[in-house]
Amino acid sequence: MSDPRTTPSIFTRGAVDLGALRPASKPAPSTPAASGPAGPAAGGPAGAPAANPGGAPGAPAAVIDVTEANFQTTVLQLSMTTPVILDFWADWCEPCKQLSPVLEKLAAEGGGSWVLGKVDVDANPRLAQALRVQGIPMVVAVVGGQLVEGFTGVLPEPEVRRYVDAVLKAGGVQVAPAEDPRMDAADDALMGGDLDEAEAAYRKILAESPQDRAAESGLAQVELYRRIEGVDPAAVLAKAAADPDDLDAQRLAADVEVLSGQAPEAYERLVAAVKRSSGEERDAVRKHLLSLFTVAGPDDPAVASARRALARALF
């Protein structure tokens, strides 16, 4: 069973022609706005640092100001070696003041693995227009001279971290799974058998981060443990074998198999039950199988295979 926290990037390359943003002539080195990636940053609304604290000599600053004049050197050229995440903001934007400090904190923690570029949309309207900024705060990234799609609005820090990790992976940077104390506490409650506490913790995470795959998996595991609480696994499997048309027995047997490390067998059992059933009973088996997929996580090869088998059984 794969770890549902280690999912691949959901961010895809965009179609914006970044080459069109290159200036006709390179700005003069003496122009303050044209400072290169290793030059000083003027700072964003929350006071961006001028350099990467503790970084290697000559490394780019953790947070830099990006303008129409210096976009080529500060973003395009730098992105060939270091991913650049762009934060579009304005001084009047209150949500920007919530998101920017989170991005700046993560940039400082990044140790030079990526650079945060601050773009004041009021001072750089052409740049905002070229990158199709329709609302702020807006975050996108540039990796290898190509645009990586981002998000608009304020996200919780764990989701921002996941976006940064996705950008780093797109740039070929090895990323260790980020630790989430909320998830650790929920997992500890689950492993300790406190299903009520675990459920409350997972639901709280999902209320804050509705797309959190790990929390979805954890909640599905809580439901799974509740279904098999107090049952005799051997008796459950024997009953299911004796009566293949007893759909309740097949669902419970599949639960036992998943918790016994036999998930592929559980999936096969329920796909066969889908084929033998119809109407509401069939839909109940289908939904049960989908809940077991959630327990495993989307990257489990057995899940991908079982999804294909389920599609064939249904259609």
PDB file of C-alpha atoms in Angstrom:
ATOM      1  CA  MET A   1       0.000   0.000   0.000  1.00  0.00           C
ATOM      2  CA  SER A   2       1.472   3.332  -1.016  1.00  0.00           C
ATOM      3  CA  ASP A   3       1.706   6.296   1.335  1.00  0.00           C
ATOM      4  CA  PRO A   4      -1.139   8.631   0.322  1.00  0.00           C
ATOM      5  CA  ARG A   5       0.969  11.630   1.351  1.00  0.00           C
ATOM      6  CA  THR A   6       3.492  11.068  -1.438  1.00  0.00           C
ATOM      7  CA  THR A   7       1.271  11.915  -4.388  1.00  0.00           C
ATOM      8  CA  PRO A   8       2.603  13.248  -7.701  1.00  0.00           C
ATOM      9  CA  SER A   9       2.332  16.885  -8.675  1.00  0.00           C
ATOM     10  CA  ILE A  10      -1.143  17.994  -9.753  1.00  0.00           C
ATOM     11  CA  PHE A  11       0.280  21.124 -11.365  1.00  0.00           C
ATOM     12  CA  THR A  12       0.780  21.194 -15.120  1.00  0.00           C
ATOM     13  CA  ARG A  13       2.689  23.383 -17.495  1.00  0.00           C
ATOM     14  CA  GLY A  14       0.793  26.403 -18.787  1.00  0.00           C
ATOM     15  CA  ALA A  15       0.587  27.853 -22.290  1.00  0.00           C
ATOM     16  CA  VAL A  16       1.782  31.399 -21.600  1.00  0.00           C
ATOM     17  CA  ASP A  17       4.620  32.425 -23.936  1.00  0.00           C
ATOM     18  CA  LEU A  18       7.221  33.639 -21.465  1.00  0.00           C
ATOM     19  CA  GLY A  19       9.553  34.448 -24.306  1.00  0.00           C
ATOM     20  CA  ALA A  20       7.282  37.344 -25.182  1.00  0.00           C
ATOM     21  CA  LEU A  21       8.155  38.929 -21.849  1.00  0.00           C
ATOM     22  CA  ARG A  22      11.833  39.306 -22.725  1.00  0.00           C
ATOM     23  CA  PRO A  23      12.819  42.974 -23.164  1.00  0.00           C
ATOM     24  CA  ALA A  24      14.184  44.165 -26.503  1.00  0.00           C
ATOM     25  CA  SER A  25      17.468  45.123 -24.908  1.00  0.00           C
ATOM     26  CA  LYS A  26      19.124  44.104 -21.667  1.00  0.00           C
ATOM     27  CA  PRO A  27      18.737  46.741 -18.932  1.00  0.00           C
ATOM     28  CA  ALA A  28      21.880  48.543 -17.908  1.00  0.00           C
ATOM     29  CA  PRO A  29      23.571  47.050 -14.837  1.00  0.00           C
ATOM     30  CA  SER A  30      23.374  50.389 -13.072  1.00  0.00           C
ATOM     31  CA  THR A  31      19.576  50.425 -13.194  1.00  0.00           C
ATOM     32  CA  PRO A  32      18.313  49.518  -9.697  1.00  0.00           C
ATOM     33  CA  ALA A  33      15.247  47.648 -11.026  1.00  0.00           C
ATOM     34  CA  ALA A  34      17.464  45.453 -13.191  1.00  0.00           C
ATOM     35  CA  SER A  35      19.434  43.853 -10.389  1.00  0.00           C
ATOM     36  CA  GLY A  36      20.237  40.209 -11.084  1.00  0.00           C
ATOM     37  CA  PRO A  37      19.122  37.280  -8.993  1.00  0.00           C
ATOM     38  CA  ALA A  38      22.022  37.661  -6.591  1.00  0.00           C
ATOM     39  CA  GLY A  39      21.417  41.389  -6.173  1.00  0.00           C
ATOM     40  CA  PRO A  40      19.555  43.087  -3.310  1.00  0.00           C
ATOM     41  CA  ALA A  41      15.793  42.886  -3.077  1.00  0.00           C
ATOM     42  CA  ALA A  42      13.700  45.885  -2.170  1.00  0.00           C
ATOM     43  CA  GLY A  43      11.280  43.678  -0.269  1.00  0.00           C
ATOM     44  CA  GLY A  44       7.553  43.046  -0.552  1.00  0.00           C
ATOM     45  CA  PRO A  45       4.731  44.195   1.653  1.00  0.00           C
ATOM     46  CA  ALA A  46       5.913  42.095   4.573  1.00  0.00           C
ATOM     47  CA  GLY A  47       9.570  43.137   4.312  1.00  0.00           C
ATOM     48  CA  ALA A  48      11.311  40.587   2.092  1.00  0.00           C
ATOM     49  CA  PRO A  49      14.856  39.678   3.142  1.00  0.00           C
ATOM     50  CA  ALA A  50      17.682  40.966   1.007  1.00  0.00           C
ATOM     51  CA  ALA A  51      19.558  37.687   1.010  1.00  0.00           C
ATOM     52  CA  ASN A  52      19.147  34.037   1.764  1.00  0.00           C
ATOM     53  CA  PRO A  53      20.107  33.700   5.443  1.00  0.00           C
ATOM     54  CA  GLY A  54      22.732  31.063   5.862  1.00  0.00           C
ATOM     55  CA  GLY A  55      22.864  30.417   2.115  1.00  0.00           C
ATOM     56  CA  ALA A  56      25.981  29.692   0.142  1.00  0.00           C
ATOM     57  CA  PRO A  57      28.054  32.686  -1.010  1.00  0.00           C
ATOM     58  CA  GLY A  58      26.796  33.933  -4.354  1.00  0.00           C
ATOM     59  CA  ALA A  59      23.468  32.102  -4.025  1.00  0.00           C
ATOM     60  CA  PRO A  60      20.341  34.002  -5.110  1.00  0.00           C
ATOM     61  CA  ALA A  61      18.349  35.832  -2.478  1.00  0.00           C
ATOM     62  CA  ALA A  62      15.466  33.881  -0.975  1.00  0.00           C
ATOM     63  CA  VAL A  63      13.038  36.702  -1.848  1.00  0.00           C
ATOM     64  CA  ILE A  64      13.521  39.166  -4.682  1.00  0.00           C
ATOM     65  CA  ASP A  65      11.537  41.954  -6.325  1.00  0.00           C
ATOM     66  CA  VAL A  66      10.497  41.220  -9.910  1.00  0.00           C
ATOM     67  CA  THR A  67       9.720  44.010 -12.368  1.00  0.00           C
ATOM     68  CA  GLU A  68       8.988  44.329 -16.059  1.00  0.00           C
ATOM     69  CA  ALA A  69      12.552  45.547 -16.552  1.00  0.00           C
ATOM     70  CA  ASN A  70      14.362  42.720 -14.782  1.00  0.00           C
ATOM     71  CA  PHE A  71      12.056  39.794 -15.591  1.00  0.00           C
ATOM     72  CA  GLN A  72      14.500  38.214 -18.033  1.00  0.00           C
ATOM     73  CA  THR A  73      17.443  38.046 -15.642  1.00  0.00           C
ATOM     74  CA  THR A  74      15.575  37.742 -12.356  1.00  0.00           C
ATOM     75  CA  VAL A  75      13.102  35.110 -13.496  1.00  0.00           C
ATOM     76  CA  LEU A  76      13.747  33.556 -16.908  1.00  0.00           C
ATOM     77  CA  GLN A  77      17.510  33.097 -16.638  1.00  0.00           C
ATOM     78  CA  LEU A  78      17.422  32.139 -12.969  1.00  0.00           C
ATOM     79  CA  SER A  79      14.656  29.575 -13.577  1.00  0.00           C
ATOM     80  CA  MET A  80      17.043  27.566 -15.765  1.00  0.00           C
ATOM     81  CA  THR A  81      18.872  26.514 -12.604  1.00  0.00           C
ATOM     82  CA  THR A  82      16.550  27.438  -9.724  1.00  0.00           C
ATOM     83  CA  PRO A  83      12.728  27.337  -9.671  1.00  0.00           C
ATOM     84  CA  VAL A  84      11.157  30.762  -9.213  1.00  0.00           C
ATOM     85  CA  ILE A  85       7.739  31.142  -7.599  1.00  0.00           C
ATOM     86  CA  LEU A  86       6.008  34.446  -8.342  1.00  0.00           C
ATOM     87  CA  ASP A  87       3.759  36.161  -5.803  1.00  0.00           C
ATOM     88  CA  PHE A  88       1.526  38.810  -7.405  1.00  0.00           C
ATOM     89  CA  TRP A  89       0.450  41.305  -4.761  1.00  0.00           C
ATOM     90  CA  ALA A  90      -0.548  44.920  -4.144  1.00  0.00           C
ATOM     91  CA  ASP A  91      -0.252  47.147  -1.104  1.00  0.00           C
ATOM     92  CA  TRP A  92      -4.034  47.558  -0.841  1.00  0.00           C
ATOM     93  CA  CYS A  93      -4.696  43.799  -0.965  1.00  0.00           C
ATOM     94  CA  GLU A  94      -5.467  42.469   2.532  1.00  0.00           C
ATOM     95  CA  PRO A  95      -5.424  38.751   1.524  1.00  0.00           C
ATOM     96  CA  CYS A  96      -1.961  39.349   0.050  1.00  0.00           C
ATOM     97  CA  LYS A  97      -0.772  40.325   3.519  1.00  0.00           C
ATOM     98  CA  GLN A  98      -1.895  36.909   4.768  1.00  0.00           C
ATOM     99  CA  LEU A  99      -0.282  34.857   2.013  1.00  0.00           C
ATOM    100  CA  SER A 100       2.977  36.749   1.466  1.00  0.00           C
ATOM    101  CA  PRO A 101       4.450  36.061   4.932  1.00  0.00           C
ATOM    102  CA  VAL A 102       3.783  32.331   4.460  1.00  0.00           C
ATOM    103  CA  LEU A 103       5.574  32.322   1.103  1.00  0.00           C
ATOM    104  CA  GLU A 104       8.472  34.334   2.498  1.00  0.00           C
ATOM    105  CA  LYS A 105       8.809  31.964   5.452  1.00  0.00           C
ATOM    106  CA  LEU A 106       8.895  28.928   3.150  1.00  0.00           C
ATOM    107  CA  ALA A 107      11.386  30.633   0.845  1.00  0.00           C
ATOM    108  CA  ALA A 108      13.718  31.277   3.779  1.00  0.00           C
ATOM    109  CA  GLU A 109      13.337  27.653   4.881  1.00  0.00           C
ATOM    110  CA  GLY A 110      14.097  26.499   1.337  1.00  0.00           C
ATOM    111  CA  GLY A 111      17.802  27.162   1.720  1.00  0.00           C
ATOM    112  CA  GLY A 112      18.213  28.351  -1.865  1.00  0.00           C
ATOM    113  CA  SER A 113      16.329  25.441  -3.459  1.00  0.00           C
ATOM    114  CA  TRP A 114      13.879  27.971  -4.895  1.00  0.00           C
ATOM    115  CA  VAL A 115      13.396  31.734  -5.039  1.00  0.00           C
ATOM    116  CA  LEU A 116      10.299  33.783  -4.309  1.00  0.00           C
ATOM    117  CA  GLY A 117       9.747  36.633  -6.763  1.00  0.00           C
ATOM    118  CA  LYS A 118       7.475  39.444  -5.553  1.00  0.00           C
ATOM    119  CA  VAL A 119       5.510  41.236  -8.292  1.00  0.00           C
ATOM    120  CA  ASP A 120       3.673  44.453  -7.390  1.00  0.00           C
ATOM    121  CA  VAL A 121       0.804  44.444  -9.911  1.00  0.00           C
ATOM    122  CA  ASP A 122       0.246  48.193  -9.572  1.00  0.00           C
ATOM    123  CA  ALA A 123       3.862  48.947 -10.458  1.00  0.00           C
ATOM    124  CA  ASN A 124       4.038  46.252 -13.170  1.00  0.00           C
ATOM    125  CA  PRO A 125       0.671  46.155 -14.965  1.00  0.00           C
ATOM    126  CA  ARG A 126       2.090  44.845 -18.263  1.00  0.00           C
ATOM    127  CA  LEU A 127       3.751  41.928 -16.492  1.00  0.00           C
ATOM    128  CA  ALA A 128       0.527  41.110 -14.657  1.00  0.00           C
ATOM    129  CA  GLN A 129      -1.391  41.261 -17.936  1.00  0.00           C
ATOM    130  CA  ALA A 130       1.115  39.064 -19.754  1.00  0.00           C
ATOM    131  CA  LEU A 131       0.835  36.389 -17.059  1.00  0.00           C
ATOM    132  CA  ARG A 132      -2.968  36.613 -17.077  1.00  0.00           C
ATOM    133  CA  VAL A 133      -3.400  37.823 -13.522  1.00  0.00           C
ATOM    134  CA  GLN A 134      -7.138  38.174 -12.923  1.00  0.00           C
ATOM    135  CA  GLY A 135      -7.112  38.398  -9.148  1.00  0.00           C
ATOM    136  CA  ILE A 136      -4.641  38.687  -6.295  1.00  0.00           C
ATOM    137  CA  PRO A 137      -2.964  37.246  -4.460  1.00  0.00           C
ATOM    138  CA  MET A 138      -1.969  34.973  -7.313  1.00  0.00           C
ATOM    139  CA  VAL A 139       0.923  32.524  -7.321  1.00  0.00           C
ATOM    140  CA  VAL A 140       2.562  30.869 -10.323  1.00  0.00           C
ATOM    141  CA  ALA A 141       6.036  29.484 -10.911  1.00  0.00           C
ATOM    142  CA  VAL A 142       8.647  29.408 -13.639  1.00  0.00           C
ATOM    143  CA  VAL A 143      10.787  26.283 -14.044  1.00  0.00           C
ATOM    144  CA  GLY A 144      13.302  25.965 -16.852  1.00  0.00           C
ATOM    145  CA  GLY A 145      11.859  29.026 -18.560  1.00  0.00           C
ATOM    146  CA  GLN A 146       8.369  27.464 -18.608  1.00  0.00           C
ATOM    147  CA  LEU A 147       5.295  28.459 -16.643  1.00  0.00           C
ATOM    148  CA  VAL A 148       3.939  26.111 -13.966  1.00  0.00           C
ATOM    149  CA  GLU A 149       0.335  26.782 -13.024  1.00  0.00           C
ATOM    150  CA  GLY A 150      -0.435  27.893  -9.488  1.00  0.00           C
ATOM    151  CA  PHE A 151      -3.360  29.238  -7.517  1.00  0.00           C
ATOM    152  CA  THR A 152      -5.306  32.391  -6.724  1.00  0.00           C
ATOM    153  CA  GLY A 153      -6.318  33.433  -3.232  1.00  0.00           C
ATOM    154  CA  VAL A 154      -5.106  32.495   0.241  1.00  0.00           C
ATOM    155  CA  LEU A 155      -4.414  28.830   1.021  1.00  0.00           C
ATOM    156  CA  PRO A 156      -3.512  27.218   4.357  1.00  0.00           C
ATOM    157  CA  GLU A 157       0.225  26.811   4.896  1.00  0.00           C
ATOM    158  CA  PRO A 158       0.178  22.997   4.404  1.00  0.00           C
ATOM    159  CA  GLU A 159      -1.357  23.443   0.935  1.00  0.00           C
ATOM    160  CA  VAL A 160       1.152  26.162   0.057  1.00  0.00           C
ATOM    161  CA  ARG A 161       3.926  23.799   1.134  1.00  0.00           C
ATOM    162  CA  ARG A 162       2.535  21.113  -1.157  1.00  0.00           C
ATOM    163  CA  TYR A 163       2.509  23.556  -4.051  1.00  0.00           C
ATOM    164  CA  VAL A 164       6.141  24.496  -3.389  1.00  0.00           C
ATOM    165  CA  ASP A 165       7.054  20.795  -3.246  1.00  0.00           C
ATOM    166  CA  ALA A 166       5.289  20.223  -6.567  1.00  0.00           C
ATOM    167  CA  VAL A 167       7.237  23.073  -8.160  1.00  0.00           C
ATOM    168  CA  LEU A 168      10.513  21.695  -6.816  1.00  0.00           C
ATOM    169  CA  LYS A 169       9.704  18.249  -8.191  1.00  0.00           C
ATOM    170  CA  ALA A 170       8.933  19.826 -11.573  1.00  0.00           C
ATOM    171  CA  GLY A 171      12.411  21.347 -11.382  1.00  0.00           C
ATOM    172  CA  GLY A 172      14.029  17.992 -10.600  1.00  0.00           C
ATOM    173  CA  VAL A 173      14.665  18.776  -6.937  1.00  0.00           C
ATOM    174  CA  GLN A 174      14.359  15.879  -4.495  1.00  0.00           C
ATOM    175  CA  VAL A 175      11.745  16.794  -1.906  1.00  0.00           C
ATOM    176  CA  ALA A 176      11.257  15.036   1.414  1.00  0.00           C
ATOM    177  CA  PRO A 177       7.603  14.638   2.449  1.00  0.00           C
ATOM    178  CA  ALA A 178       6.645  17.617   4.593  1.00  0.00           C
ATOM    179  CA  GLU A 179       5.755  16.870   8.185  1.00  0.00           C
ATOM    180  CA  ASP A 180       2.314  17.979   9.321  1.00  0.00           C
ATOM    181  CA  PRO A 181       1.800  17.932  13.100  1.00  0.00           C
ATOM    182  CA  ARG A 182      -1.966  17.830  12.609  1.00  0.00           C
ATOM    183  CA  MET A 183      -1.659  14.666  10.553  1.00  0.00           C
ATOM    184  CA  ASP A 184       0.817  13.142  13.000  1.00  0.00           C
ATOM    185  CA  ALA A 185      -1.648  13.670  15.854  1.00  0.00           C
ATOM    186  CA  ALA A 186      -4.516  12.172  13.837  1.00  0.00           C
ATOM    187  CA  ASP A 187      -2.404   9.173  12.825  1.00  0.00           C
ATOM    188  CA  ASP A 188      -1.294   8.637  16.419  1.00  0.00           C
ATOM    189  CA  ALA A 189      -4.921   8.583  17.554  1.00  0.00           C
ATOM    190  CA  LEU A 190      -5.799   6.083  14.827  1.00  0.00           C
ATOM    191  CA  MET A 191      -2.893   3.791  15.643  1.00  0.00           C
ATOM    192  CA  GLY A 192      -3.762   4.077  19.337  1.00  0.00           C
ATOM    193  CA  GLY A 193      -7.305   2.878  18.669  1.00  0.00           C
ATOM    194  CA  ASP A 194      -9.036   6.148  19.582  1.00  0.00           C
ATOM    195  CA  LEU A 195     -11.277   6.235  16.511  1.00  0.00           C
ATOM    196  CA  ASP A 196     -13.420   9.150  17.721  1.00  0.00           C
ATOM    197  CA  GLU A 197     -10.378  11.379  18.260  1.00  0.00           C
ATOM    198  CA  ALA A 198      -8.861  10.288  14.952  1.00  0.00           C
ATOM    199  CA  GLU A 199     -12.082  11.007  13.069  1.00  0.00           C
ATOM    200  CA  ALA A 200     -12.373  14.466  14.617  1.00  0.00           C
ATOM    201  CA  ALA A 201      -8.751  15.249  13.753  1.00  0.00           C
ATOM    202  CA  TYR A 202      -9.056  14.097  10.139  1.00  0.00           C
ATOM    203  CA  ARG A 203     -12.315  16.004   9.676  1.00  0.00           C
ATOM    204  CA  LYS A 204     -10.699  19.157  11.058  1.00  0.00           C
ATOM    205  CA  ILE A 205      -7.864  18.833   8.555  1.00  0.00           C
ATOM    206  CA  LEU A 206     -10.339  18.335   5.710  1.00  0.00           C
ATOM    207  CA  ALA A 207     -12.319  21.391   6.825  1.00  0.00           C
ATOM    208  CA  GLU A 208      -9.124  23.440   6.520  1.00  0.00           C
ATOM    209  CA  SER A 209      -7.720  21.598   3.462  1.00  0.00           C
ATOM    210  CA  PRO A 210     -10.567  19.908   1.549  1.00  0.00           C
ATOM    211  CA  GLN A 211      -8.213  18.287  -0.983  1.00  0.00           C
ATOM    212  CA  ASP A 212      -5.897  16.699   1.592  1.00  0.00           C
ATOM    213  CA  ARG A 213      -5.499  13.158   0.269  1.00  0.00           C
ATOM    214  CA  ALA A 214      -3.802  11.890   3.433  1.00  0.00           C
ATOM    215  CA  ALA A 215      -6.679  13.088   5.630  1.00  0.00           C
ATOM    216  CA  GLU A 216      -9.193  11.509   3.234  1.00  0.00           C
ATOM    217  CA  SER A 217      -7.289   8.240   3.520  1.00  0.00           C
ATOM    218  CA  GLY A 218      -7.150   8.515   7.299  1.00  0.00           C
ATOM    219  CA  LEU A 219     -10.890   9.112   7.574  1.00  0.00           C
ATOM    220  CA  ALA A 220     -11.562   6.126   5.297  1.00  0.00           C
ATOM    221  CA  GLN A 221      -9.346   4.014   7.565  1.00  0.00           C
ATOM    222  CA  VAL A 222     -11.379   5.103  10.610  1.00  0.00           C
ATOM    223  CA  GLU A 223     -14.553   3.935   8.872  1.00  0.00           C
ATOM    224  CA  LEU A 224     -12.850   0.669   7.902  1.00  0.00           C
ATOM    225  CA  TYR A 225     -11.735  -0.072  11.465  1.00  0.00           C
ATOM    226  CA  ARG A 226     -15.250   0.620  12.734  1.00  0.00           C
ATOM    227  CA  ARG A 227     -16.762  -1.828  10.255  1.00  0.00           C
ATOM    228  CA  ILE A 228     -14.535  -4.723  11.321  1.00  0.00           C
ATOM    229  CA  GLU A 229     -14.571  -3.954  15.052  1.00  0.00           C
ATOM    230  CA  GLY A 230     -15.245  -7.142  17.022  1.00  0.00           C
ATOM    231  CA  VAL A 231     -15.538  -9.473  14.024  1.00  0.00           C
ATOM    232  CA  ASP A 232     -13.847 -12.871  13.630  1.00  0.00           C
ATOM    233  CA  PRO A 233     -11.795 -12.595  10.409  1.00  0.00           C
ATOM    234  CA  ALA A 234     -11.796 -16.337   9.739  1.00  0.00           C
ATOM    235  CA  ALA A 235     -15.549 -16.570  10.224  1.00  0.00           C
ATOM    236  CA  VAL A 236     -16.133 -13.559   7.971  1.00  0.00           C
ATOM    237  CA  LEU A 237     -14.072 -15.040   5.139  1.00  0.00           C
ATOM    238  CA  ALA A 238     -15.721 -18.458   5.531  1.00  0.00           C
ATOM    239  CA  LYS A 239     -19.204 -16.944   5.338  1.00  0.00           C
ATOM    240  CA  ALA A 240     -18.300 -14.969   2.207  1.00  0.00           C
ATOM    241  CA  ALA A 241     -16.873 -18.089   0.557  1.00  0.00           C
ATOM    242  CA  ALA A 242     -19.980 -20.096   1.359  1.00  0.00           C
ATOM    243  CA  ASP A 243     -22.391 -17.566  -0.178  1.00  0.00           C
ATOM    244  CA  PRO A 244     -20.937 -15.432  -3.002  1.00  0.00           C
ATOM    245  CA  ASP A 245     -24.308 -13.732  -3.483  1.00  0.00           C
ATOM    246  CA  ASP A 246     -24.395 -12.393   0.089  1.00  0.00           C
ATOM    247  CA  LEU A 247     -23.193  -8.882  -0.716  1.00  0.00           C
ATOM    248  CA  ASP A 248     -22.955  -7.773   2.902  1.00  0.00           C
ATOM    249  CA  ALA A 249     -20.661 -10.737   3.556  1.00  0.00           C
ATOM    250  CA  GLN A 250     -18.560  -9.876   0.503  1.00  0.00           C
ATOM    251  CA  ARG A 251     -18.104  -6.274   1.623  1.00  0.00           C
ATOM    252  CA  LEU A 252     -17.073  -7.282   5.139  1.00  0.00           C
ATOM    253  CA  ALA A 253     -14.711  -9.939   3.773  1.00  0.00           C
ATOM    254  CA  ALA A 254     -13.090  -7.301   1.569  1.00  0.00           C
ATOM    255  CA  ASP A 255     -12.552  -5.124   4.653  1.00  0.00           C
ATOM    256  CA  VAL A 256     -10.851  -8.011   6.432  1.00  0.00           C
ATOM    257  CA  GLU A 257      -8.638  -8.682   3.413  1.00  0.00           C
ATOM    258  CA  VAL A 258      -7.533  -5.049   3.148  1.00  0.00           C
ATOM    259  CA  LEU A 259      -6.509  -4.997   6.807  1.00  0.00           C
ATOM    260  CA  SER A 260      -4.725  -8.333   6.316  1.00  0.00           C
ATOM    261  CA  GLY A 261      -2.547  -6.903   3.550  1.00  0.00           C
ATOM    262  CA  GLN A 262      -4.562  -8.555   0.776  1.00  0.00           C
ATOM    263  CA  ALA A 263      -5.971  -5.451  -0.890  1.00  0.00           C
ATOM    264  CA  PRO A 264      -5.788  -6.791  -4.491  1.00  0.00           C
ATOM    265  CA  GLU A 265      -7.859  -9.811  -3.441  1.00  0.00           C
ATOM    266  CA  ALA A 266     -10.366  -7.501  -1.740  1.00  0.00           C
ATOM    267  CA  TYR A 267     -10.704  -5.381  -4.861  1.00  0.00           C
ATOM    268  CA  GLU A 268     -11.146  -8.469  -7.047  1.00  0.00           C
ATOM    269  CA  ARG A 269     -13.822  -9.786  -4.683  1.00  0.00           C
ATOM    270  CA  LEU A 270     -15.852  -6.582  -4.884  1.00  0.00           C
ATOM    271  CA  VAL A 271     -15.469  -6.193  -8.644  1.00  0.00           C
ATOM    272  CA  ALA A 272     -16.890  -9.710  -8.973  1.00  0.00           C
ATOM    273  CA  ALA A 273     -19.749  -8.703  -6.657  1.00  0.00           C
ATOM    274  CA  VAL A 274     -20.465  -5.687  -8.867  1.00  0.00           C
ATOM    275  CA  LYS A 275     -20.754  -7.997 -11.857  1.00  0.00           C
ATOM    276  CA  ARG A 276     -23.230 -10.248 -10.013  1.00  0.00           C
ATOM    277  CA  SER A 277     -25.465  -7.455  -8.714  1.00  0.00           C
ATOM    278  CA  SER A 278     -27.660  -4.668 -10.008  1.00  0.00           C
ATOM    279  CA  GLY A 279     -29.558  -1.567  -8.947  1.00  0.00           C
ATOM    280  CA  GLU A 280     -29.054  -0.193  -5.430  1.00  0.00           C
ATOM    281  CA  GLU A 281     -27.161  -3.277  -4.280  1.00  0.00           C
ATOM    282  CA  ARG A 282     -24.655  -2.858  -7.074  1.00  0.00           C
ATOM    283  CA  ASP A 283     -24.182   0.810  -6.254  1.00  0.00           C
ATOM    284  CA  ALA A 284     -23.599  -0.014  -2.582  1.00  0.00           C
ATOM    285  CA  VAL A 285     -20.829  -2.460  -3.531  1.00  0.00           C
ATOM    286  CA  ARG A 286     -19.299   0.102  -5.898  1.00  0.00           C
ATOM    287  CA  LYS A 287     -19.229   2.797  -3.215  1.00  0.00           C
ATOM    288  CA  HIS A 288     -17.701   0.349  -0.747  1.00  0.00           C
ATOM    289  CA  LEU A 289     -14.947  -0.461  -3.215  1.00  0.00           C
ATOM    290  CA  LEU A 290     -14.258   3.236  -3.778  1.00  0.00           C
ATOM    291  CA  SER A 291     -13.906   3.737  -0.023  1.00  0.00           C
ATOM    292  CA  LEU A 292     -11.235   1.026   0.019  1.00  0.00           C
ATOM    293  CA  PHE A 293      -9.447   2.796  -2.838  1.00  0.00           C
ATOM    294  CA  THR A 294      -9.387   5.912  -0.654  1.00  0.00           C
ATOM    295  CA  VAL A 295      -7.758   3.953   2.160  1.00  0.00           C
ATOM    296  CA  ALA A 296      -4.891   2.950  -0.138  1.00  0.00           C
ATOM    297  CA  GLY A 297      -4.375   6.296  -1.857  1.00  0.00           C
ATOM    298  CA  PRO A 298      -4.410   7.161  -5.584  1.00  0.00           C
ATOM    299  CA  ASP A 299      -0.848   6.022  -6.345  1.00  0.00           C
ATOM    300  CA  ASP A 300      -1.278   2.380  -5.344  1.00  0.00           C
ATOM    301  CA  PRO A 301      -0.784   0.285  -8.523  1.00  0.00           C
ATOM    302  CA  ALA A 302      -3.391  -2.186  -7.290  1.00  0.00           C
ATOM    303  CA  VAL A 303      -5.923   0.644  -7.111  1.00  0.00           C
ATOM    304  CA  ALA A 304      -5.230   1.699 -10.699  1.00  0.00           C
ATOM    305  CA  SER A 305      -5.694  -1.876 -11.904  1.00  0.00           C
ATOM    306  CA  ALA A 306      -8.863  -2.352  -9.866  1.00  0.00           C
ATOM    307  CA  ARG A 307     -10.328   0.919 -11.158  1.00  0.00           C
ATOM    308  CA  ARG A 308      -9.940  -0.350 -14.709  1.00  0.00           C
ATOM    309  CA  ALA A 309     -11.583  -3.649 -13.744  1.00  0.00           C
ATOM    310  CA  LEU A 310     -14.441  -1.790 -12.057  1.00  0.00           C
ATOM    311  CA  ALA A 311     -14.992   0.355 -15.160  1.00  0.00           C
ATOM    312  CA  ARG A 312     -15.214  -2.775 -17.308  1.00  0.00           C
ATOM    313  CA  ALA A 313     -17.664  -4.343 -14.850  1.00  0.00           C
ATOM    314  CA  LEU A 314     -19.885  -1.276 -14.864  1.00  0.00           C
ATOM    315  CA  PHE A 315     -19.854  -0.540 -18.580  1.00  0.00           C
TER     316      PHE A 315
END
